Amino acid sequence: MPNRLLPKHIILVRHGESEGNKDPSAYTTTPDHKISLTEHGRAQARLAGSRLRDLISSNGSSQDWRVYFYVSPYERTRSTLREIGKSLSKKRVIGVREECRIREQDFGNFQVEERMRITKETREKFGRFFYRFPEGESAADVFDRVSSFLESLWRDIDLNRLNNDPSQELNLIIISHGLASRVFLMKWFKWTVEQFEQLYNPGNCEIRVMKLGPSGEYSLAIHHTDEELRQWGLSPEMIEDQKWRIKANKTDLHDNCKPYLNSFFDRELDSDEDVKEGDIVSDNEFEDVKEENDSDNESKDIFVDTNLK
């Protein structure tokens, strides 16, 4: 296999302001995928196009740069791409692929406003990642399909399906939705569910830039400041990890997982001798507990059978 030609930037862009963002009642009469941009949303997208062009062409970038777009099939994301495209000449764009797996989270079909308000309140109590909307998806469902998309993206890069000339600098731009973008970053950087729950949605046409570091790892901390990362909801440990990635080698394993390990393992046990014998369950003790549980289950079965007669 030829050497992998890595993109210099992988950039996530949320769509511009939509009619649904402006007035949630739009979802009661218009299918989510047909919700269009407002005039303000189109202006946001044109401004995002100028910012993207400046970002990609500056800071020591090659003058011979190219972009490849992945776009959600929803009307508001496609319209955002059309407005962004007004800032780029045709020679700069290698291609565009409509990608269903980066579409918006499915909230069901037509959304009744009051019922959706109550449903979202329930989601806050249940947890944003695992709560599944009636007739719709959970963030965990979105995670699964975005993970599949990421695998395809890497195959596209490995096999040069993007038809990028090795002499040109490649940049990938993914135009998607708020939750799909957060889930993409969660999958890429291996964030936990708890860390995902801390994150805030990007604003309309907000740009989040993953830039390739000198050792072949991508980081958010090259283009973005600590303050920006904090505003997005990244914890100090997550920000420190982003900084580590700037100079990290892809074969390195960051020891930044210690706080996560501490929630499962007693890190004070440095040796086998530190483990208390009283905490170790012997085979005989396990069998005693198993027999006791089996006895309890038999009693429950007898009780149930008695009531059924």
PDB file of C-alpha atoms in Angstrom:
ATOM      1  CA  MET A   1       0.000   0.000   0.000  1.00  0.00           C
ATOM      2  CA  PRO A   2       1.393   3.477  -0.854  1.00  0.00           C
ATOM      3  CA  ASN A   3       2.275   5.915   1.904  1.00  0.00           C
ATOM      4  CA  ARG A   4      -0.806   7.497   3.426  1.00  0.00           C
ATOM      5  CA  LEU A   5      -1.245  11.135   2.387  1.00  0.00           C
ATOM      6  CA  LEU A   6      -2.862  12.702   5.421  1.00  0.00           C
ATOM      7  CA  PRO A   7      -5.062  15.795   5.152  1.00  0.00           C
ATOM      8  CA  LYS A   8      -3.540  18.883   6.750  1.00  0.00           C
ATOM      9  CA  HIS A   9      -6.916  19.839   8.225  1.00  0.00           C
ATOM     10  CA  ILE A  10     -10.099  17.951   9.043  1.00  0.00           C
ATOM     11  CA  ILE A  11     -12.677  20.662   9.612  1.00  0.00           C
ATOM     12  CA  LEU A  12     -16.167  20.252  11.074  1.00  0.00           C
ATOM     13  CA  VAL A  13     -18.769  22.877  10.137  1.00  0.00           C
ATOM     14  CA  ARG A  14     -22.287  23.009  11.513  1.00  0.00           C
ATOM     15  CA  HIS A  15     -24.971  24.271   9.123  1.00  0.00           C
ATOM     16  CA  GLY A  16     -26.143  27.886   9.203  1.00  0.00           C
ATOM     17  CA  GLU A  17     -29.210  29.095  11.068  1.00  0.00           C
ATOM     18  CA  SER A  18     -32.236  27.102   9.901  1.00  0.00           C
ATOM     19  CA  GLU A  19     -35.948  27.844   9.983  1.00  0.00           C
ATOM     20  CA  GLY A  20     -36.150  25.263  12.788  1.00  0.00           C
ATOM     21  CA  ASN A  21     -33.479  27.054  14.813  1.00  0.00           C
ATOM     22  CA  LYS A  22     -35.423  30.296  14.435  1.00  0.00           C
ATOM     23  CA  ASP A  23     -38.868  28.815  15.070  1.00  0.00           C
ATOM     24  CA  PRO A  24     -39.130  25.238  16.455  1.00  0.00           C
ATOM     25  CA  SER A  25     -42.785  25.060  15.362  1.00  0.00           C
ATOM     26  CA  ALA A  26     -41.454  24.575  11.805  1.00  0.00           C
ATOM     27  CA  TYR A  27     -40.834  20.921  12.664  1.00  0.00           C
ATOM     28  CA  THR A  28     -44.552  20.320  13.184  1.00  0.00           C
ATOM     29  CA  THR A  29     -45.348  20.833   9.489  1.00  0.00           C
ATOM     30  CA  THR A  30     -42.028  20.321   7.682  1.00  0.00           C
ATOM     31  CA  PRO A  31     -39.946  17.102   7.745  1.00  0.00           C
ATOM     32  CA  ASP A  32     -36.605  17.671   9.469  1.00  0.00           C
ATOM     33  CA  HIS A  33     -34.568  16.892   6.346  1.00  0.00           C
ATOM     34  CA  LYS A  34     -36.463  19.575   4.381  1.00  0.00           C
ATOM     35  CA  ILE A  35     -35.933  22.402   6.884  1.00  0.00           C
ATOM     36  CA  SER A  36     -34.148  25.206   5.002  1.00  0.00           C
ATOM     37  CA  LEU A  37     -31.760  27.985   5.984  1.00  0.00           C
ATOM     38  CA  THR A  38     -32.936  31.445   6.931  1.00  0.00           C
ATOM     39  CA  GLU A  39     -31.505  34.467   5.107  1.00  0.00           C
ATOM     40  CA  HIS A  40     -29.294  35.005   8.144  1.00  0.00           C
ATOM     41  CA  GLY A  41     -28.191  31.359   7.901  1.00  0.00           C
ATOM     42  CA  ARG A  42     -27.157  31.823   4.269  1.00  0.00           C
ATOM     43  CA  ALA A  43     -25.157  34.920   5.231  1.00  0.00           C
ATOM     44  CA  GLN A  44     -23.485  32.914   8.015  1.00  0.00           C
ATOM     45  CA  ALA A  45     -22.521  30.232   5.484  1.00  0.00           C
ATOM     46  CA  ARG A  46     -21.015  32.768   3.060  1.00  0.00           C
ATOM     47  CA  LEU A  47     -18.943  34.217   5.897  1.00  0.00           C
ATOM     48  CA  ALA A  48     -17.876  30.694   6.911  1.00  0.00           C
ATOM     49  CA  GLY A  49     -16.704  30.128   3.322  1.00  0.00           C
ATOM     50  CA  SER A  50     -14.437  33.179   3.474  1.00  0.00           C
ATOM     51  CA  ARG A  51     -13.064  32.086   6.845  1.00  0.00           C
ATOM     52  CA  LEU A  52     -12.395  28.565   5.605  1.00  0.00           C
ATOM     53  CA  ARG A  53     -10.540  29.850   2.540  1.00  0.00           C
ATOM     54  CA  ASP A  54      -8.403  32.144   4.692  1.00  0.00           C
ATOM     55  CA  LEU A  55      -7.734  29.407   7.245  1.00  0.00           C
ATOM     56  CA  ILE A  56      -6.643  26.828   4.670  1.00  0.00           C
ATOM     57  CA  SER A  57      -4.517  29.220   2.595  1.00  0.00           C
ATOM     58  CA  SER A  58      -2.661  30.873   5.509  1.00  0.00           C
ATOM     59  CA  ASN A  59      -0.230  29.909   8.267  1.00  0.00           C
ATOM     60  CA  GLY A  60       2.464  28.390   6.111  1.00  0.00           C
ATOM     61  CA  SER A  61       0.107  26.383   3.933  1.00  0.00           C
ATOM     62  CA  SER A  62       1.122  25.313   0.462  1.00  0.00           C
ATOM     63  CA  GLN A  63      -0.205  27.566  -2.286  1.00  0.00           C
ATOM     64  CA  ASP A  64      -1.309  24.418  -4.114  1.00  0.00           C
ATOM     65  CA  TRP A  65      -4.037  23.327  -1.692  1.00  0.00           C
ATOM     66  CA  ARG A  66      -7.265  21.442  -2.369  1.00  0.00           C
ATOM     67  CA  VAL A  67     -10.443  20.626  -0.443  1.00  0.00           C
ATOM     68  CA  TYR A  68     -12.787  17.665  -0.399  1.00  0.00           C
ATOM     69  CA  PHE A  69     -16.271  17.962   1.123  1.00  0.00           C
ATOM     70  CA  TYR A  70     -18.479  15.474   2.925  1.00  0.00           C
ATOM     71  CA  VAL A  71     -22.008  16.811   3.430  1.00  0.00           C
ATOM     72  CA  SER A  72     -25.136  15.606   5.221  1.00  0.00           C
ATOM     73  CA  PRO A  73     -28.085  15.080   2.824  1.00  0.00           C
ATOM     74  CA  TYR A  74     -30.342  17.508   4.727  1.00  0.00           C
ATOM     75  CA  GLU A  75     -31.457  20.661   2.922  1.00  0.00           C
ATOM     76  CA  ARG A  76     -29.862  23.016   5.467  1.00  0.00           C
ATOM     77  CA  THR A  77     -26.429  21.373   5.184  1.00  0.00           C
ATOM     78  CA  ARG A  78     -26.548  21.217   1.376  1.00  0.00           C
ATOM     79  CA  SER A  79     -27.520  24.897   1.266  1.00  0.00           C
ATOM     80  CA  THR A  80     -24.684  25.710   3.659  1.00  0.00           C
ATOM     81  CA  LEU A  81     -22.247  24.010   1.275  1.00  0.00           C
ATOM     82  CA  ARG A  82     -23.620  25.945  -1.700  1.00  0.00           C
ATOM     83  CA  GLU A  83     -22.980  29.245   0.089  1.00  0.00           C
ATOM     84  CA  ILE A  84     -19.518  28.155   1.287  1.00  0.00           C
ATOM     85  CA  GLY A  85     -18.675  27.164  -2.282  1.00  0.00           C
ATOM     86  CA  LYS A  86     -19.010  30.774  -3.418  1.00  0.00           C
ATOM     87  CA  SER A  87     -15.652  31.482  -1.734  1.00  0.00           C
ATOM     88  CA  LEU A  88     -13.776  28.698  -3.537  1.00  0.00           C
ATOM     89  CA  SER A  89     -12.724  28.414  -7.160  1.00  0.00           C
ATOM     90  CA  LYS A  90     -13.528  25.135  -8.916  1.00  0.00           C
ATOM     91  CA  LYS A  91      -9.872  24.167  -9.206  1.00  0.00           C
ATOM     92  CA  ARG A  92      -9.604  24.124  -5.397  1.00  0.00           C
ATOM     93  CA  VAL A  93     -12.391  21.540  -4.933  1.00  0.00           C
ATOM     94  CA  ILE A  94     -11.444  17.911  -5.607  1.00  0.00           C
ATOM     95  CA  GLY A  95     -14.949  16.645  -4.955  1.00  0.00           C
ATOM     96  CA  VAL A  96     -18.096  16.469  -2.847  1.00  0.00           C
ATOM     97  CA  ARG A  97     -19.739  13.408  -1.358  1.00  0.00           C
ATOM     98  CA  GLU A  98     -23.214  13.336   0.163  1.00  0.00           C
ATOM     99  CA  GLU A  99     -22.936  11.159   3.262  1.00  0.00           C
ATOM    100  CA  CYS A 100     -26.095   9.901   5.005  1.00  0.00           C
ATOM    101  CA  ARG A 101     -24.221   8.694   8.071  1.00  0.00           C
ATOM    102  CA  ILE A 102     -23.426  12.253   9.209  1.00  0.00           C
ATOM    103  CA  ARG A 103     -27.076  13.375   9.075  1.00  0.00           C
ATOM    104  CA  GLU A 104     -28.918  14.917  12.036  1.00  0.00           C
ATOM    105  CA  GLN A 105     -30.038  12.797  14.967  1.00  0.00           C
ATOM    106  CA  ASP A 106     -33.474  11.373  14.149  1.00  0.00           C
ATOM    107  CA  PHE A 107     -36.033  12.837  16.558  1.00  0.00           C
ATOM    108  CA  GLY A 108     -39.008  11.009  15.004  1.00  0.00           C
ATOM    109  CA  ASN A 109     -41.177  12.222  12.142  1.00  0.00           C
ATOM    110  CA  PHE A 110     -43.223  15.416  12.488  1.00  0.00           C
ATOM    111  CA  GLN A 111     -42.395  16.910  15.870  1.00  0.00           C
ATOM    112  CA  VAL A 112     -45.258  18.154  18.045  1.00  0.00           C
ATOM    113  CA  GLU A 113     -43.775  21.126  19.877  1.00  0.00           C
ATOM    114  CA  GLU A 114     -45.193  20.522  23.369  1.00  0.00           C
ATOM    115  CA  ARG A 115     -44.518  16.787  23.258  1.00  0.00           C
ATOM    116  CA  MET A 116     -40.934  17.452  22.107  1.00  0.00           C
ATOM    117  CA  ARG A 117     -40.414  19.898  24.977  1.00  0.00           C
ATOM    118  CA  ILE A 118     -41.474  17.241  27.498  1.00  0.00           C
ATOM    119  CA  THR A 119     -39.378  14.596  25.743  1.00  0.00           C
ATOM    120  CA  LYS A 120     -36.253  16.762  25.914  1.00  0.00           C
ATOM    121  CA  GLU A 121     -36.856  17.370  29.626  1.00  0.00           C
ATOM    122  CA  THR A 122     -36.992  13.604  30.087  1.00  0.00           C
ATOM    123  CA  ARG A 123     -33.740  13.263  28.147  1.00  0.00           C
ATOM    124  CA  GLU A 124     -32.005  15.599  30.601  1.00  0.00           C
ATOM    125  CA  LYS A 125     -33.013  13.304  33.474  1.00  0.00           C
ATOM    126  CA  PHE A 126     -32.140  10.087  31.620  1.00  0.00           C
ATOM    127  CA  GLY A 127     -28.850  11.238  30.063  1.00  0.00           C
ATOM    128  CA  ARG A 128     -28.185  12.804  26.668  1.00  0.00           C
ATOM    129  CA  PHE A 129     -26.073   9.986  25.240  1.00  0.00           C
ATOM    130  CA  PHE A 130     -28.287   6.960  25.858  1.00  0.00           C
ATOM    131  CA  TYR A 131     -31.762   8.502  25.702  1.00  0.00           C
ATOM    132  CA  ARG A 132     -33.583   7.365  22.561  1.00  0.00           C
ATOM    133  CA  PHE A 133     -36.325   9.588  21.192  1.00  0.00           C
ATOM    134  CA  PRO A 134     -39.621   7.800  20.559  1.00  0.00           C
ATOM    135  CA  GLU A 135     -39.566   6.707  16.883  1.00  0.00           C
ATOM    136  CA  GLY A 136     -36.091   8.245  16.668  1.00  0.00           C
ATOM    137  CA  GLU A 137     -32.465   7.793  17.720  1.00  0.00           C
ATOM    138  CA  SER A 138     -30.216   8.207  20.726  1.00  0.00           C
ATOM    139  CA  ALA A 139     -26.809   9.851  20.565  1.00  0.00           C
ATOM    140  CA  ALA A 140     -25.428   6.316  20.970  1.00  0.00           C
ATOM    141  CA  ASP A 141     -27.183   5.350  17.717  1.00  0.00           C
ATOM    142  CA  VAL A 142     -25.603   8.353  15.991  1.00  0.00           C
ATOM    143  CA  PHE A 143     -22.232   7.315  17.436  1.00  0.00           C
ATOM    144  CA  ASP A 144     -22.542   3.911  15.733  1.00  0.00           C
ATOM    145  CA  ARG A 145     -23.193   5.314  12.267  1.00  0.00           C
ATOM    146  CA  VAL A 146     -20.603   8.091  12.607  1.00  0.00           C
ATOM    147  CA  SER A 147     -18.079   5.418  13.644  1.00  0.00           C
ATOM    148  CA  SER A 148     -18.883   3.547  10.437  1.00  0.00           C
ATOM    149  CA  PHE A 149     -18.387   6.772   8.458  1.00  0.00           C
ATOM    150  CA  LEU A 150     -14.983   7.306  10.077  1.00  0.00           C
ATOM    151  CA  GLU A 151     -13.865   3.844   8.983  1.00  0.00           C
ATOM    152  CA  SER A 152     -14.902   4.676   5.414  1.00  0.00           C
ATOM    153  CA  LEU A 153     -13.116   8.026   5.607  1.00  0.00           C
ATOM    154  CA  TRP A 154      -9.857   6.309   6.540  1.00  0.00           C
ATOM    155  CA  ARG A 155     -10.266   3.843   3.668  1.00  0.00           C
ATOM    156  CA  ASP A 156     -10.814   6.791   1.322  1.00  0.00           C
ATOM    157  CA  ILE A 157      -7.536   8.284   2.544  1.00  0.00           C
ATOM    158  CA  ASP A 158      -5.581   5.003   2.514  1.00  0.00           C
ATOM    159  CA  LEU A 159      -6.672   4.061  -1.010  1.00  0.00           C
ATOM    160  CA  ASN A 160      -6.573   7.666  -2.290  1.00  0.00           C
ATOM    161  CA  ARG A 161     -10.189   7.434  -3.391  1.00  0.00           C
ATOM    162  CA  LEU A 162     -10.254  11.219  -3.121  1.00  0.00           C
ATOM    163  CA  ASN A 163      -7.931  11.333  -6.155  1.00  0.00           C
ATOM    164  CA  ASN A 164      -5.624  13.799  -4.487  1.00  0.00           C
ATOM    165  CA  ASP A 165      -2.389  14.674  -6.240  1.00  0.00           C
ATOM    166  CA  PRO A 166       0.468  13.958  -3.770  1.00  0.00           C
ATOM    167  CA  SER A 167       1.996  17.346  -4.612  1.00  0.00           C
ATOM    168  CA  GLN A 168      -1.154  19.120  -3.390  1.00  0.00           C
ATOM    169  CA  GLU A 169      -2.127  19.833   0.203  1.00  0.00           C
ATOM    170  CA  LEU A 170      -5.393  18.096   1.087  1.00  0.00           C
ATOM    171  CA  ASN A 171      -8.059  19.466   3.449  1.00  0.00           C
ATOM    172  CA  LEU A 172     -11.268  17.655   4.398  1.00  0.00           C
ATOM    173  CA  ILE A 173     -14.374  19.665   5.309  1.00  0.00           C
ATOM    174  CA  ILE A 174     -17.363  17.909   6.893  1.00  0.00           C
ATOM    175  CA  ILE A 175     -20.616  19.885   6.839  1.00  0.00           C
ATOM    176  CA  SER A 176     -22.977  18.329   9.322  1.00  0.00           C
ATOM    177  CA  HIS A 177     -25.022  18.974  12.466  1.00  0.00           C
ATOM    178  CA  GLY A 178     -24.352  19.826  16.097  1.00  0.00           C
ATOM    179  CA  LEU A 179     -24.702  16.421  17.713  1.00  0.00           C
ATOM    180  CA  ALA A 180     -23.113  14.534  14.812  1.00  0.00           C
ATOM    181  CA  SER A 181     -20.054  16.828  15.077  1.00  0.00           C
ATOM    182  CA  ARG A 182     -19.724  16.235  18.821  1.00  0.00           C
ATOM    183  CA  VAL A 183     -20.050  12.482  18.337  1.00  0.00           C
ATOM    184  CA  PHE A 184     -17.426  12.597  15.553  1.00  0.00           C
ATOM    185  CA  LEU A 185     -14.938  14.210  17.955  1.00  0.00           C
ATOM    186  CA  MET A 186     -15.904  11.771  20.710  1.00  0.00           C
ATOM    187  CA  LYS A 187     -15.131   8.809  18.463  1.00  0.00           C
ATOM    188  CA  TRP A 188     -11.921  10.318  17.051  1.00  0.00           C
ATOM    189  CA  PHE A 189     -10.387  11.306  20.389  1.00  0.00           C
ATOM    190  CA  LYS A 190     -11.834   8.337  22.333  1.00  0.00           C
ATOM    191  CA  TRP A 191     -13.761  10.494  24.784  1.00  0.00           C
ATOM    192  CA  THR A 192     -15.936   8.761  27.360  1.00  0.00           C
ATOM    193  CA  VAL A 193     -19.708   9.055  27.690  1.00  0.00           C
ATOM    194  CA  GLU A 194     -19.200  11.246  30.765  1.00  0.00           C
ATOM    195  CA  GLN A 195     -16.927  13.561  28.778  1.00  0.00           C
ATOM    196  CA  PHE A 196     -19.440  13.704  25.931  1.00  0.00           C
ATOM    197  CA  GLU A 197     -22.170  14.758  28.369  1.00  0.00           C
ATOM    198  CA  GLN A 198     -20.094  17.865  29.242  1.00  0.00           C
ATOM    199  CA  LEU A 199     -19.878  19.111  25.647  1.00  0.00           C
ATOM    200  CA  TYR A 200     -21.862  22.002  24.191  1.00  0.00           C
ATOM    201  CA  ASN A 201     -23.299  22.154  20.694  1.00  0.00           C
ATOM    202  CA  PRO A 202     -21.351  24.269  18.185  1.00  0.00           C
ATOM    203  CA  GLY A 203     -23.114  27.414  17.027  1.00  0.00           C
ATOM    204  CA  ASN A 204     -24.528  27.791  13.537  1.00  0.00           C
ATOM    205  CA  CYS A 205     -21.662  27.755  11.004  1.00  0.00           C
ATOM    206  CA  GLU A 206     -19.146  27.403  13.832  1.00  0.00           C
ATOM    207  CA  ILE A 207     -15.896  25.861  12.618  1.00  0.00           C
ATOM    208  CA  ARG A 208     -13.937  23.282  14.630  1.00  0.00           C
ATOM    209  CA  VAL A 209     -10.500  22.532  13.235  1.00  0.00           C
ATOM    210  CA  MET A 210      -8.493  19.352  13.710  1.00  0.00           C
ATOM    211  CA  LYS A 211      -4.987  20.130  12.425  1.00  0.00           C
ATOM    212  CA  LEU A 212      -2.260  17.620  11.697  1.00  0.00           C
ATOM    213  CA  GLY A 213       0.683  17.911  14.090  1.00  0.00           C
ATOM    214  CA  PRO A 214       4.348  17.384  13.144  1.00  0.00           C
ATOM    215  CA  SER A 215       4.298  13.766  14.368  1.00  0.00           C
ATOM    216  CA  GLY A 216       1.176  12.662  12.530  1.00  0.00           C
ATOM    217  CA  GLU A 217      -1.525  13.185  15.196  1.00  0.00           C
ATOM    218  CA  TYR A 218      -4.483  15.549  14.907  1.00  0.00           C
ATOM    219  CA  SER A 219      -5.280  18.077  17.613  1.00  0.00           C
ATOM    220  CA  LEU A 220      -7.858  20.771  18.297  1.00  0.00           C
ATOM    221  CA  ALA A 221      -5.297  22.717  20.325  1.00  0.00           C
ATOM    222  CA  ILE A 222      -3.179  23.794  17.346  1.00  0.00           C
ATOM    223  CA  HIS A 223      -5.800  26.108  15.859  1.00  0.00           C
ATOM    224  CA  HIS A 224      -8.000  26.753  18.901  1.00  0.00           C
ATOM    225  CA  THR A 225      -7.159  28.408  22.226  1.00  0.00           C
ATOM    226  CA  ASP A 226      -7.613  26.903  25.683  1.00  0.00           C
ATOM    227  CA  GLU A 227     -10.474  29.325  26.262  1.00  0.00           C
ATOM    228  CA  GLU A 228     -12.307  28.125  23.163  1.00  0.00           C
ATOM    229  CA  LEU A 229     -11.885  24.499  24.209  1.00  0.00           C
ATOM    230  CA  ARG A 230     -13.201  25.292  27.696  1.00  0.00           C
ATOM    231  CA  GLN A 231     -16.223  27.036  26.175  1.00  0.00           C
ATOM    232  CA  TRP A 232     -16.957  23.884  24.190  1.00  0.00           C
ATOM    233  CA  GLY A 233     -17.047  21.908  27.446  1.00  0.00           C
ATOM    234  CA  LEU A 234     -13.629  20.215  27.382  1.00  0.00           C
ATOM    235  CA  SER A 235     -12.270  19.458  30.849  1.00  0.00           C
ATOM    236  CA  PRO A 236      -8.686  20.358  31.872  1.00  0.00           C
ATOM    237  CA  GLU A 237      -7.686  16.721  31.274  1.00  0.00           C
ATOM    238  CA  MET A 238      -9.193  16.763  27.778  1.00  0.00           C
ATOM    239  CA  ILE A 239      -7.397  20.021  26.938  1.00  0.00           C
ATOM    240  CA  GLU A 240      -4.113  18.635  28.247  1.00  0.00           C
ATOM    241  CA  ASP A 241      -4.608  15.587  26.010  1.00  0.00           C
ATOM    242  CA  GLN A 242      -5.147  17.829  22.976  1.00  0.00           C
ATOM    243  CA  LYS A 243      -1.861  19.604  23.711  1.00  0.00           C
ATOM    244  CA  TRP A 244      -0.060  16.283  24.111  1.00  0.00           C
ATOM    245  CA  ARG A 245      -1.324  15.214  20.690  1.00  0.00           C
ATOM    246  CA  ILE A 246       0.403  18.141  18.961  1.00  0.00           C
ATOM    247  CA  LYS A 247       3.813  16.495  19.241  1.00  0.00           C
ATOM    248  CA  ALA A 248       2.737  12.921  19.926  1.00  0.00           C
ATOM    249  CA  ASN A 249       3.710   9.996  17.759  1.00  0.00           C
ATOM    250  CA  LYS A 250       0.747   7.921  16.598  1.00  0.00           C
ATOM    251  CA  THR A 251       2.326   4.828  18.159  1.00  0.00           C
ATOM    252  CA  ASP A 252       2.493   6.467  21.603  1.00  0.00           C
ATOM    253  CA  LEU A 253      -0.094   5.763  24.272  1.00  0.00           C
ATOM    254  CA  HIS A 254      -0.867   8.783  26.402  1.00  0.00           C
ATOM    255  CA  ASP A 255      -0.926   8.046  30.134  1.00  0.00           C
ATOM    256  CA  ASN A 256      -3.738  10.586  30.462  1.00  0.00           C
ATOM    257  CA  CYS A 257      -6.223   7.783  31.135  1.00  0.00           C
ATOM    258  CA  LYS A 258      -5.208   7.650  34.825  1.00  0.00           C
ATOM    259  CA  PRO A 259      -8.251   9.612  36.067  1.00  0.00           C
ATOM    260  CA  TYR A 260     -10.478   7.175  34.171  1.00  0.00           C
ATOM    261  CA  LEU A 261      -8.623   4.143  35.552  1.00  0.00           C
ATOM    262  CA  ASN A 262      -9.020   5.490  39.080  1.00  0.00           C
ATOM    263  CA  SER A 263     -12.790   5.128  38.798  1.00  0.00           C
ATOM    264  CA  PHE A 264     -12.369   1.357  38.396  1.00  0.00           C
ATOM    265  CA  PHE A 265      -9.081   0.424  40.055  1.00  0.00           C
ATOM    266  CA  ASP A 266      -7.380   1.302  43.320  1.00  0.00           C
ATOM    267  CA  ARG A 267      -4.229   3.018  42.055  1.00  0.00           C
ATOM    268  CA  GLU A 268      -2.670   2.812  45.528  1.00  0.00           C
ATOM    269  CA  LEU A 269      -2.139  -0.907  45.052  1.00  0.00           C
ATOM    270  CA  ASP A 270       1.320  -0.700  43.530  1.00  0.00           C
ATOM    271  CA  SER A 271       2.213  -4.347  44.047  1.00  0.00           C
ATOM    272  CA  ASP A 272       0.557  -7.711  44.577  1.00  0.00           C
ATOM    273  CA  GLU A 273       1.529  -7.507  48.244  1.00  0.00           C
ATOM    274  CA  ASP A 274      -0.654  -4.401  48.682  1.00  0.00           C
ATOM    275  CA  VAL A 275      -3.789  -6.354  47.852  1.00  0.00           C
ATOM    276  CA  LYS A 276      -5.537  -7.329  51.096  1.00  0.00           C
ATOM    277  CA  GLU A 277      -6.274 -11.004  51.432  1.00  0.00           C
ATOM    278  CA  GLY A 278      -9.712 -10.136  52.746  1.00  0.00           C
ATOM    279  CA  ASP A 279     -10.578  -8.536  49.375  1.00  0.00           C
ATOM    280  CA  ILE A 280      -9.767 -11.694  47.424  1.00  0.00           C
ATOM    281  CA  VAL A 281     -12.645 -14.125  46.918  1.00  0.00           C
ATOM    282  CA  SER A 282     -11.620 -17.780  46.911  1.00  0.00           C
ATOM    283  CA  ASP A 283     -13.210 -20.448  44.721  1.00  0.00           C
ATOM    284  CA  ASN A 284     -14.914 -21.963  47.772  1.00  0.00           C
ATOM    285  CA  GLU A 285     -16.399 -18.605  48.792  1.00  0.00           C
ATOM    286  CA  PHE A 286     -17.640 -18.082  45.235  1.00  0.00           C
ATOM    287  CA  GLU A 287     -19.335 -21.499  45.235  1.00  0.00           C
ATOM    288  CA  ASP A 288     -20.984 -20.722  48.599  1.00  0.00           C
ATOM    289  CA  VAL A 289     -22.412 -17.462  47.238  1.00  0.00           C
ATOM    290  CA  LYS A 290     -23.542 -19.211  44.041  1.00  0.00           C
ATOM    291  CA  GLU A 291     -25.360 -21.945  45.997  1.00  0.00           C
ATOM    292  CA  GLU A 292     -27.037 -19.300  48.181  1.00  0.00           C
ATOM    293  CA  ASN A 293     -28.255 -17.393  45.093  1.00  0.00           C
ATOM    294  CA  ASP A 294     -29.490 -20.593  43.461  1.00  0.00           C
ATOM    295  CA  SER A 295     -31.429 -21.423  46.628  1.00  0.00           C
ATOM    296  CA  ASP A 296     -33.024 -17.956  46.655  1.00  0.00           C
ATOM    297  CA  ASN A 297     -34.067 -18.316  43.016  1.00  0.00           C
ATOM    298  CA  GLU A 298     -35.662 -21.727  43.706  1.00  0.00           C
ATOM    299  CA  SER A 299     -37.676 -20.178  46.547  1.00  0.00           C
ATOM    300  CA  LYS A 300     -38.893 -17.426  44.216  1.00  0.00           C
ATOM    301  CA  ASP A 301     -39.930 -20.027  41.621  1.00  0.00           C
ATOM    302  CA  ILE A 302     -41.909 -21.966  44.249  1.00  0.00           C
ATOM    303  CA  PHE A 303     -43.626 -18.770  45.386  1.00  0.00           C
ATOM    304  CA  VAL A 304     -44.576 -17.853  41.844  1.00  0.00           C
ATOM    305  CA  ASP A 305     -45.867 -21.358  41.077  1.00  0.00           C
ATOM    306  CA  THR A 306     -47.983 -21.312  44.237  1.00  0.00           C
ATOM    307  CA  ASN A 307     -49.676 -18.058  43.210  1.00  0.00           C
ATOM    308  CA  LEU A 308     -50.374 -19.312  39.703  1.00  0.00           C
ATOM    309  CA  LYS A 309     -52.416 -22.311  40.917  1.00  0.00           C
TER     310      LYS A 309
END
